[in-house]
Short mmCIF file of C-alpha atoms in Angstrom, two decimals:
data_model
loop_
_atom_site.label_atom_id
_atom_site.label_comp_id
_atom_site.label_asym_id
_atom_site.label_seq_id
_atom_site.Cartn_x
_atom_site.Cartn_y
_atom_site.Cartn_z
CA MET H 1 -103.51 -41.30 -54.22
CA GLU H 2 -100.35 -41.69 -52.19
CA ASN H 3 -101.98 -44.49 -50.17
CA GLU H 4 -102.54 -46.67 -53.22
CA SER H 5 -100.01 -49.15 -54.59
CA GLU H 6 -96.93 -47.62 -56.17
CA PRO H 7 -97.62 -48.76 -59.77
CA TYR H 8 -101.12 -47.31 -59.60
CA VAL H 9 -99.80 -44.05 -58.16
CA ARG H 10 -97.26 -43.73 -60.93
CA LEU H 11 -99.76 -44.51 -63.68
CA ALA H 12 -102.44 -42.22 -62.31
CA SER H 13 -99.90 -39.40 -61.79
CA LEU H 14 -98.60 -39.73 -65.34
CA ARG H 15 -102.12 -39.76 -66.79
CA MET H 16 -103.11 -36.62 -64.93
CA LEU H 17 -99.79 -34.97 -65.76
CA HIS H 18 -100.22 -35.75 -69.44
CA HIS H 19 -103.71 -34.28 -69.39
CA VAL H 20 -102.81 -30.98 -67.74
CA VAL H 21 -99.55 -30.56 -69.71
CA ALA H 22 -101.52 -30.99 -72.94
CA GLN H 23 -103.60 -27.99 -71.89
CA LEU H 24 -100.44 -25.94 -71.38
CA ASN H 25 -99.24 -26.58 -74.92
CA THR H 26 -102.24 -24.88 -76.49
CA ALA H 27 -101.22 -21.52 -77.96
CA ARG H 28 -102.82 -18.75 -75.95
CA SER H 29 -102.10 -15.37 -74.39
CA LEU H 30 -99.76 -14.97 -71.43
CA ALA H 31 -102.65 -14.24 -69.04
CA ASP H 32 -104.56 -17.32 -70.21
CA THR H 33 -101.42 -19.47 -69.95
CA LEU H 34 -100.84 -18.38 -66.36
CA GLN H 35 -104.43 -19.18 -65.43
CA THR H 36 -104.13 -22.56 -67.16
CA VAL H 37 -101.02 -23.30 -65.11
CA ALA H 38 -102.91 -22.63 -61.87
CA ASP H 39 -106.00 -24.55 -63.03
CA GLY H 40 -103.87 -27.55 -63.99
CA VAL H 41 -102.55 -27.93 -60.46
CA VAL H 42 -106.07 -28.00 -59.04
CA GLU H 43 -107.53 -30.21 -61.77
CA GLY H 44 -104.76 -32.77 -62.11
CA LEU H 45 -102.22 -32.71 -59.29
CA GLY H 46 -104.42 -33.14 -56.24
CA PHE H 47 -104.23 -29.68 -54.62
CA GLU H 48 -107.22 -27.52 -53.79
CA ILE H 49 -105.54 -24.13 -54.18
CA ALA H 50 -102.75 -22.95 -56.51
CA ALA H 51 -101.30 -19.54 -57.33
CA VAL H 52 -98.81 -18.38 -59.98
CA ASN H 53 -96.48 -15.60 -58.86
CA LEU H 54 -94.92 -14.00 -61.94
CA VAL H 55 -91.64 -12.08 -61.92
CA ARG H 56 -92.15 -8.47 -63.05
CA ALA H 57 -89.68 -6.28 -64.92
CA ASP H 58 -88.53 -4.74 -61.61
CA GLY H 59 -87.80 -8.19 -60.13
CA ASP H 60 -90.71 -8.34 -57.71
CA LEU H 61 -93.37 -11.04 -58.07
CA VAL H 62 -97.06 -10.39 -58.68
CA VAL H 63 -99.85 -12.89 -58.12
CA ALA H 64 -100.92 -13.35 -61.76
CA ALA H 65 -103.34 -16.28 -61.41
CA VAL H 66 -105.20 -18.13 -58.65
CA ALA H 67 -107.25 -21.32 -58.93
CA GLY H 68 -109.42 -23.34 -56.56
CA SER H 69 -110.71 -20.67 -54.20
CA PRO H 70 -112.62 -17.49 -55.10
CA ALA H 71 -111.85 -16.12 -51.63
CA ALA H 72 -108.13 -16.71 -52.06
CA GLU H 73 -108.25 -15.15 -55.53
CA ALA H 74 -110.03 -12.06 -54.21
CA MET H 75 -107.43 -11.66 -51.47
CA MET H 76 -104.24 -12.34 -53.46
CA ALA H 77 -104.75 -11.62 -57.18
CA GLY H 78 -102.76 -8.63 -58.37
CA ARG H 79 -100.83 -8.19 -55.13
CA VAL H 80 -97.04 -7.98 -55.19
CA GLY H 81 -94.36 -9.60 -53.05
CA SER H 82 -90.82 -8.28 -53.03
CA ARG H 83 -88.00 -10.28 -54.60
CA ALA H 84 -86.11 -10.28 -51.30
CA SER H 85 -89.04 -11.88 -49.47
CA TRP H 86 -89.38 -14.55 -52.14
CA GLU H 87 -85.66 -15.33 -52.15
CA ARG H 88 -85.87 -15.78 -48.40
CA ARG H 89 -88.73 -18.25 -48.80
CA LEU H 90 -86.91 -20.22 -51.49
CA THR H 91 -83.95 -20.79 -49.16
CA MET H 92 -85.92 -21.79 -46.04
CA GLY H 93 -87.38 -25.09 -44.94
CA GLU H 94 -86.78 -28.38 -46.70
CA GLN H 95 -85.60 -28.87 -50.26
CA TRP H 96 -87.61 -31.55 -52.09
CA GLY H 97 -85.76 -31.75 -55.40
CA VAL H 98 -86.45 -28.37 -56.98
CA LEU H 99 -89.42 -27.83 -54.66
CA ARG H 100 -89.23 -25.92 -51.41
CA PHE H 101 -91.36 -27.03 -48.46
CA ILE H 102 -91.69 -24.84 -45.35
CA PRO H 103 -93.48 -26.64 -42.52
CA HIS H 104 -95.79 -24.74 -40.19
CA THR H 105 -93.27 -25.07 -37.41
CA GLU H 106 -90.87 -22.78 -39.32
CA GLY H 107 -93.24 -20.74 -41.45
CA TRP H 108 -94.55 -18.56 -38.66
CA VAL H 109 -91.57 -16.21 -39.16
CA LEU H 110 -92.97 -15.38 -42.62
CA ASP H 111 -96.31 -14.13 -41.40
CA GLY H 112 -95.08 -10.56 -41.34
CA ASP H 113 -93.46 -10.35 -44.79
CA ASP H 114 -95.06 -8.81 -47.87
CA VAL H 115 -95.72 -11.96 -49.90
CA PRO H 116 -99.47 -12.43 -50.56
CA GLN H 117 -100.72 -15.67 -49.02
CA TRP H 118 -103.88 -17.54 -48.09
CA HIS H 119 -103.81 -19.63 -44.95
CA THR H 120 -106.30 -20.56 -42.25
CA PRO H 121 -105.48 -21.68 -38.68
CA GLY H 122 -105.73 -25.37 -37.96
CA ARG H 123 -105.10 -27.96 -35.32
CA ALA H 124 -101.75 -29.68 -34.89
CA PRO H 125 -101.14 -32.67 -37.22
CA ARG H 126 -102.18 -36.04 -35.78
CA PHE H 127 -99.52 -37.93 -37.77
CA SER H 128 -96.16 -37.04 -39.28
CA ASP H 129 -97.19 -36.52 -42.92
CA GLU H 130 -100.52 -34.79 -42.29
CA TRP H 131 -100.78 -31.43 -44.07
CA HIS H 132 -101.12 -28.43 -41.76
CA PRO H 133 -103.01 -25.32 -43.01
CA MET H 134 -99.88 -23.22 -42.39
CA ASP H 135 -97.58 -25.52 -44.39
CA ARG H 136 -96.16 -23.98 -47.57
CA LEU H 137 -94.98 -25.69 -50.76
CA PHE H 138 -93.37 -23.79 -53.61
CA ALA H 139 -92.26 -24.86 -57.11
CA PRO H 140 -89.88 -22.32 -58.69
CA LEU H 141 -90.37 -21.80 -62.45
CA TYR H 142 -87.07 -21.40 -64.28
CA ALA H 143 -86.38 -20.57 -67.93
CA SER H 144 -83.90 -22.65 -69.93
CA ASP H 145 -81.14 -20.16 -69.10
CA GLY H 146 -81.81 -20.41 -65.35
CA GLU H 147 -83.74 -17.15 -65.09
CA LEU H 148 -86.50 -17.21 -62.48
CA LEU H 149 -89.81 -16.68 -64.28
CA GLY H 150 -92.04 -17.10 -61.25
CA VAL H 151 -93.08 -19.35 -58.39
CA LEU H 152 -95.96 -21.80 -58.31
CA SER H 153 -97.39 -22.05 -54.79
CA VAL H 154 -99.78 -24.89 -53.86
CA ASP H 155 -101.89 -25.59 -50.79
CA LYS H 156 -104.38 -28.06 -49.25
CA PRO H 157 -103.71 -31.49 -50.77
CA ARG H 158 -107.05 -33.25 -51.27
CA ASN H 159 -105.93 -36.32 -49.35
CA GLY H 160 -104.86 -34.15 -46.41
CA ARG H 161 -101.28 -35.41 -46.52
CA ARG H 162 -97.96 -33.98 -47.58
CA PRO H 163 -97.08 -35.09 -51.13
CA GLY H 164 -95.17 -38.34 -51.38
CA ALA H 165 -92.32 -39.10 -53.74
CA TRP H 166 -94.45 -39.45 -56.85
CA GLY H 167 -96.60 -36.47 -55.96
CA CYS H 168 -93.49 -34.31 -55.68
CA GLU H 169 -92.09 -35.76 -58.88
CA ALA H 170 -95.31 -34.96 -60.75
CA LEU H 171 -95.31 -31.39 -59.38
CA GLN H 172 -91.68 -30.90 -60.42
CA MET H 173 -92.33 -32.18 -63.95
CA TYR H 174 -95.41 -30.00 -64.18
CA ALA H 175 -93.47 -26.94 -63.01
CA SER H 176 -90.86 -27.60 -65.69
CA GLN H 177 -93.52 -27.78 -68.42
CA ALA H 178 -95.30 -24.75 -66.98
CA ALA H 179 -92.08 -22.73 -67.20
CA ILE H 180 -91.73 -23.68 -70.88
CA ALA H 181 -95.35 -22.72 -71.55
CA ILE H 182 -94.90 -19.36 -69.80
CA SER H 183 -91.69 -18.68 -71.74
CA ASN H 184 -93.43 -19.47 -75.02
CA ALA H 185 -96.45 -17.34 -74.13
CA ARG H 186 -94.21 -14.45 -73.13
CA LEU H 187 -92.32 -14.79 -76.40
CA ARG H 188 -95.59 -14.75 -78.35
CA SER H 189 -96.74 -11.75 -76.36
CA ASN H 190 -93.50 -9.88 -77.04
CA MET H 191 -93.71 -10.73 -80.73
CA GLN H 192 -97.31 -9.55 -80.91
CA ARG H 193 -96.42 -6.29 -79.19
CA ALA H 194 -93.46 -5.87 -81.53
CA LEU H 195 -95.70 -6.48 -84.55
CA VAL H 196 -98.28 -3.99 -83.28
CA ARG H 197 -95.53 -1.43 -82.60
CA LEU H 198 -94.03 -2.04 -86.05
CA GLU H 199 -97.43 -1.63 -87.71
CA ARG H 200 -98.00 1.63 -85.83
CA GLU H 201 -94.57 2.87 -86.83
CA GLN H 202 -95.24 1.93 -90.45
CA GLN H 203 -98.59 3.69 -90.33
CA ALA H 204 -96.93 6.77 -88.87
CA LEU H 205 -94.23 6.57 -91.55
CA ARG H 206 -96.81 6.24 -94.31
CA ALA H 207 -98.74 9.18 -92.88
CA SER H 208 -95.54 11.21 -92.65
CA GLU H 209 -94.59 10.32 -96.23
CA GLU H 210 -98.05 11.24 -97.44
CA SER H 211 -97.90 14.55 -95.57
CA PHE H 212 -94.50 15.29 -97.08
CA ARG H 213 -95.74 14.30 -100.54
CA GLN H 214 -98.70 16.63 -100.31
CA ALA H 215 -96.62 19.47 -98.88
CA PHE H 216 -94.03 18.90 -101.63
CA GLU H 217 -96.41 18.55 -104.54
CA TYR H 218 -98.78 21.38 -103.61
CA ALA H 219 -96.26 23.88 -102.24
CA PRO H 220 -96.77 27.34 -103.79
CA SER H 221 -93.01 27.74 -104.30
CA GLY H 222 -90.65 25.43 -106.15
CA MET H 223 -89.15 22.40 -104.42
CA ALA H 224 -86.73 19.75 -105.60
CA VAL H 225 -85.02 16.67 -104.17
CA ALA H 226 -81.51 15.90 -105.44
CA GLU H 227 -79.03 13.10 -104.86
CA MET H 228 -76.08 13.57 -102.53
CA GLY H 229 -72.76 11.85 -103.16
CA GLY H 230 -71.82 9.31 -105.78
CA ASP H 231 -71.62 9.71 -109.53
CA GLN H 232 -75.07 11.26 -109.73
CA HIS H 233 -74.45 13.92 -107.08
CA GLY H 234 -76.80 16.84 -107.57
CA ARG H 235 -79.09 15.13 -110.09
CA LEU H 236 -82.71 16.11 -109.55
CA LEU H 237 -84.91 13.20 -108.45
CA ARG H 238 -88.22 14.87 -107.65
CA ILE H 239 -89.52 18.22 -108.80
CA ASN H 240 -92.84 19.74 -107.84
CA ASP H 241 -95.27 21.45 -110.20
CA ALA H 242 -94.41 24.96 -108.98
CA LEU H 243 -90.76 24.58 -110.04
CA CYS H 244 -91.75 23.04 -113.38
CA ARG H 245 -94.02 26.02 -114.07
CA LEU H 246 -91.36 28.48 -112.98
CA LEU H 247 -88.78 27.09 -115.40
CA GLY H 248 -91.25 26.05 -118.10
CA ARG H 249 -89.91 22.50 -118.14
CA PRO H 250 -91.74 19.17 -117.61
CA ALA H 251 -90.75 17.02 -114.64
CA SER H 252 -89.54 14.23 -116.92
CA ALA H 253 -87.05 16.60 -118.55
CA MET H 254 -86.01 18.19 -115.26
CA ARG H 255 -84.87 14.79 -113.92
CA ARG H 256 -82.06 14.82 -116.48
CA TYR H 257 -80.52 17.95 -114.96
CA SER H 258 -78.88 19.24 -111.83
CA PHE H 259 -79.03 22.87 -110.70
CA SER H 260 -75.47 23.34 -111.98
CA ASP H 261 -76.77 22.55 -115.48
CA LEU H 262 -79.45 25.23 -115.22
CA VAL H 263 -77.62 28.06 -113.44
CA HIS H 264 -76.46 31.18 -115.29
CA PRO H 265 -72.72 30.95 -116.13
CA GLU H 266 -72.02 34.07 -114.05
CA ASP H 267 -73.69 32.49 -111.00
CA ILE H 268 -72.02 29.07 -111.04
CA GLY H 269 -69.52 30.18 -108.38
CA THR H 270 -72.36 31.31 -106.13
CA LEU H 271 -74.03 27.90 -106.48
CA LEU H 272 -70.83 25.98 -105.72
CA ARG H 273 -70.21 28.08 -102.60
CA THR H 274 -73.69 27.37 -101.22
CA SER H 275 -73.52 24.82 -98.42
CA ALA H 276 -75.76 21.76 -98.43
CA GLU H 277 -77.16 22.27 -94.91
CA GLY H 278 -78.90 25.59 -94.45
CA GLY H 279 -77.20 27.19 -97.47
CA ARG H 280 -78.88 30.15 -99.17
CA ALA H 281 -78.14 31.80 -102.48
CA GLU H 282 -79.68 34.20 -104.99
CA LEU H 283 -78.92 33.31 -108.59
CA ARG H 284 -80.43 32.87 -112.04
CA LEU H 285 -81.82 29.65 -113.49
CA ALA H 286 -82.46 28.98 -117.16
CA ARG H 287 -85.98 28.64 -118.48
CA ARG H 288 -86.88 26.42 -121.37
CA ASP H 289 -87.21 29.45 -123.71
CA GLY H 290 -83.58 30.43 -123.02
CA SER H 291 -84.35 33.30 -120.64
CA TYR H 292 -83.24 33.37 -117.00
CA VAL H 293 -85.23 33.95 -113.85
CA TRP H 294 -83.86 35.17 -110.51
CA VAL H 295 -84.54 32.74 -107.68
CA SER H 296 -83.63 32.27 -104.03
CA LEU H 297 -82.35 28.78 -103.17
CA ARG H 298 -82.47 27.34 -99.65
CA ASN H 299 -80.95 23.90 -98.99
CA SER H 300 -81.54 21.31 -96.29
CA VAL H 301 -80.31 17.75 -95.92
CA VAL H 302 -82.67 14.77 -95.68
CA ALA H 303 -80.70 12.27 -93.58
CA ASP H 304 -81.08 8.56 -92.96
CA ALA H 305 -80.41 7.46 -89.36
CA ALA H 306 -78.32 4.49 -90.50
CA ASP H 307 -76.59 5.73 -93.65
CA GLY H 308 -76.22 9.45 -92.94
CA PRO H 309 -77.12 12.23 -95.44
CA ARG H 310 -79.03 10.85 -98.40
CA TYR H 311 -80.80 13.65 -100.25
CA LEU H 312 -80.68 17.41 -100.70
CA LEU H 313 -84.00 19.22 -100.40
CA THR H 314 -83.99 22.62 -102.10
CA HIS H 315 -86.66 25.32 -101.83
CA VAL H 316 -86.77 27.58 -104.87
CA GLU H 317 -88.49 30.96 -104.51
CA ASP H 318 -89.18 33.26 -107.46
CA ILE H 319 -87.59 36.66 -106.70
CA GLU H 320 -87.59 38.00 -110.30
CA ASP H 321 -89.72 41.07 -109.50
CA ARG H 322 -87.77 41.99 -106.37
CA LYS H 323 -84.43 41.47 -108.07
CA ARG H 324 -85.47 43.54 -111.13
CA HIS H 325 -86.56 46.35 -108.81
CA GLU H 326 -83.24 46.18 -106.90
CA LEU H 327 -81.26 46.30 -110.17
CA GLN H 328 -83.31 49.27 -111.37
CA LEU H 329 -82.59 51.15 -108.15
CA ALA H 330 -78.90 50.34 -108.44
CA HIS H 331 -78.89 51.56 -112.05
CA ARG H 332 -80.57 54.82 -111.13
CA ALA H 333 -78.08 55.41 -108.34
CA SER H 334 -75.11 54.94 -110.67
CA HIS H 335 -76.33 56.57 -113.93
CA ASP H 336 -77.46 60.01 -114.99
CA SER H 337 -81.23 60.20 -115.31
CA LEU H 338 -81.11 62.37 -118.49
CA THR H 339 -78.33 60.84 -120.52
CA GLY H 340 -78.39 57.34 -119.10
CA LEU H 341 -74.59 57.44 -118.85
CA PRO H 342 -72.61 56.46 -115.74
CA ASN H 343 -72.45 59.33 -113.24
CA SER H 344 -69.36 60.51 -111.41
CA ALA H 345 -69.88 58.13 -108.50
CA GLU H 346 -70.06 55.19 -110.89
CA LEU H 347 -67.00 56.37 -112.81
CA ARG H 348 -64.99 56.69 -109.61
CA ALA H 349 -66.11 53.20 -108.53
CA ARG H 350 -65.06 51.75 -111.89
CA LEU H 351 -61.72 53.54 -111.79
CA LYS H 352 -61.05 52.35 -108.26
CA SER H 353 -61.91 48.81 -109.29
CA ARG H 354 -59.47 48.95 -112.19
CA LEU H 355 -56.72 50.44 -110.05
CA CYS H 356 -57.18 47.85 -107.32
CA ALA H 357 -56.93 45.14 -109.96
CA GLN H 358 -53.53 46.57 -111.16
CA PRO H 359 -51.46 47.55 -108.08
CA GLY H 360 -48.47 48.74 -110.14
CA LEU H 361 -50.57 51.14 -112.15
CA ALA H 362 -52.14 52.45 -108.96
CA GLY H 363 -48.66 53.29 -107.56
CA ARG H 364 -47.58 55.17 -110.71
CA THR H 365 -50.84 57.11 -110.78
CA ALA H 366 -50.41 58.13 -107.18
CA GLY H 367 -46.82 59.27 -107.89
CA THR H 368 -47.96 61.42 -110.80
#
């Protein structure tokens, strides 16, 4: 192509460039985009072999796509070259615009580095612009912010000559469009991964909520969720069936109360002293029929990562039988079994309590 007249070269280059760039703009996966980039060089830009070296997260470059030679693909695909070796290559040789050309006379020093490559020995060029099998031509792929996305390496021009002005121009324009296509494909890939991750998180959240709902609703002991903070602090939001049965109240009616509305007047101080996180208390709650039942309350805070504590989860255990037994034992220990009257130990305890409550009286009694 470079031997033809300049207008023809320009027109033919632009036609081929338009064709291969159109292929790049088709929405596809990152892997497919990379292969399309390599295929476009072989199909439309006059080179027999092309490879796309993609920058990894660690900065090194991996051969992500090869076109034009199954043997070259088998040798290079998936292999990694260090970032240092690539930076060395992109500063050597001759700068052709944004391209980097390393002639065979200089490239021999690169034979020992770790960059994957495909070259075959050949005879010395017969004329100045003849392509040598050990020549190297690279087109860096930069994002809009200047970040290096990868390097497009090309080899073996079909006409056997080094690219002329318009050939280089076409390769540079193609590299620019390829970088845009790779950026867009990477963005789509990241978005797809984010959507998949979000869906998995939502599924896990729904499963967790369902597990909590079942554990809450079908728990053998009472459970309640109450508001924390604000004007409605302490108001019951959710009540399970076990707590409704224990207090003989429907859930719709329970949502109008807080535990402070249901606690026995003598136990209100105990309730107020119970901490929100890990607090425990034994007190009496009112049933619908006006009687009271002894329960054990255990609190825990349900927190939101962003807003802090949101709800108070309370476990309510029926301890009526145990508490009645404890009170009976205490009554027997402090009352006479025949008369039912307080025994001497109880009388002394009551007297001591009265005296401690009135220090002045205690002093006069001691003096007497």
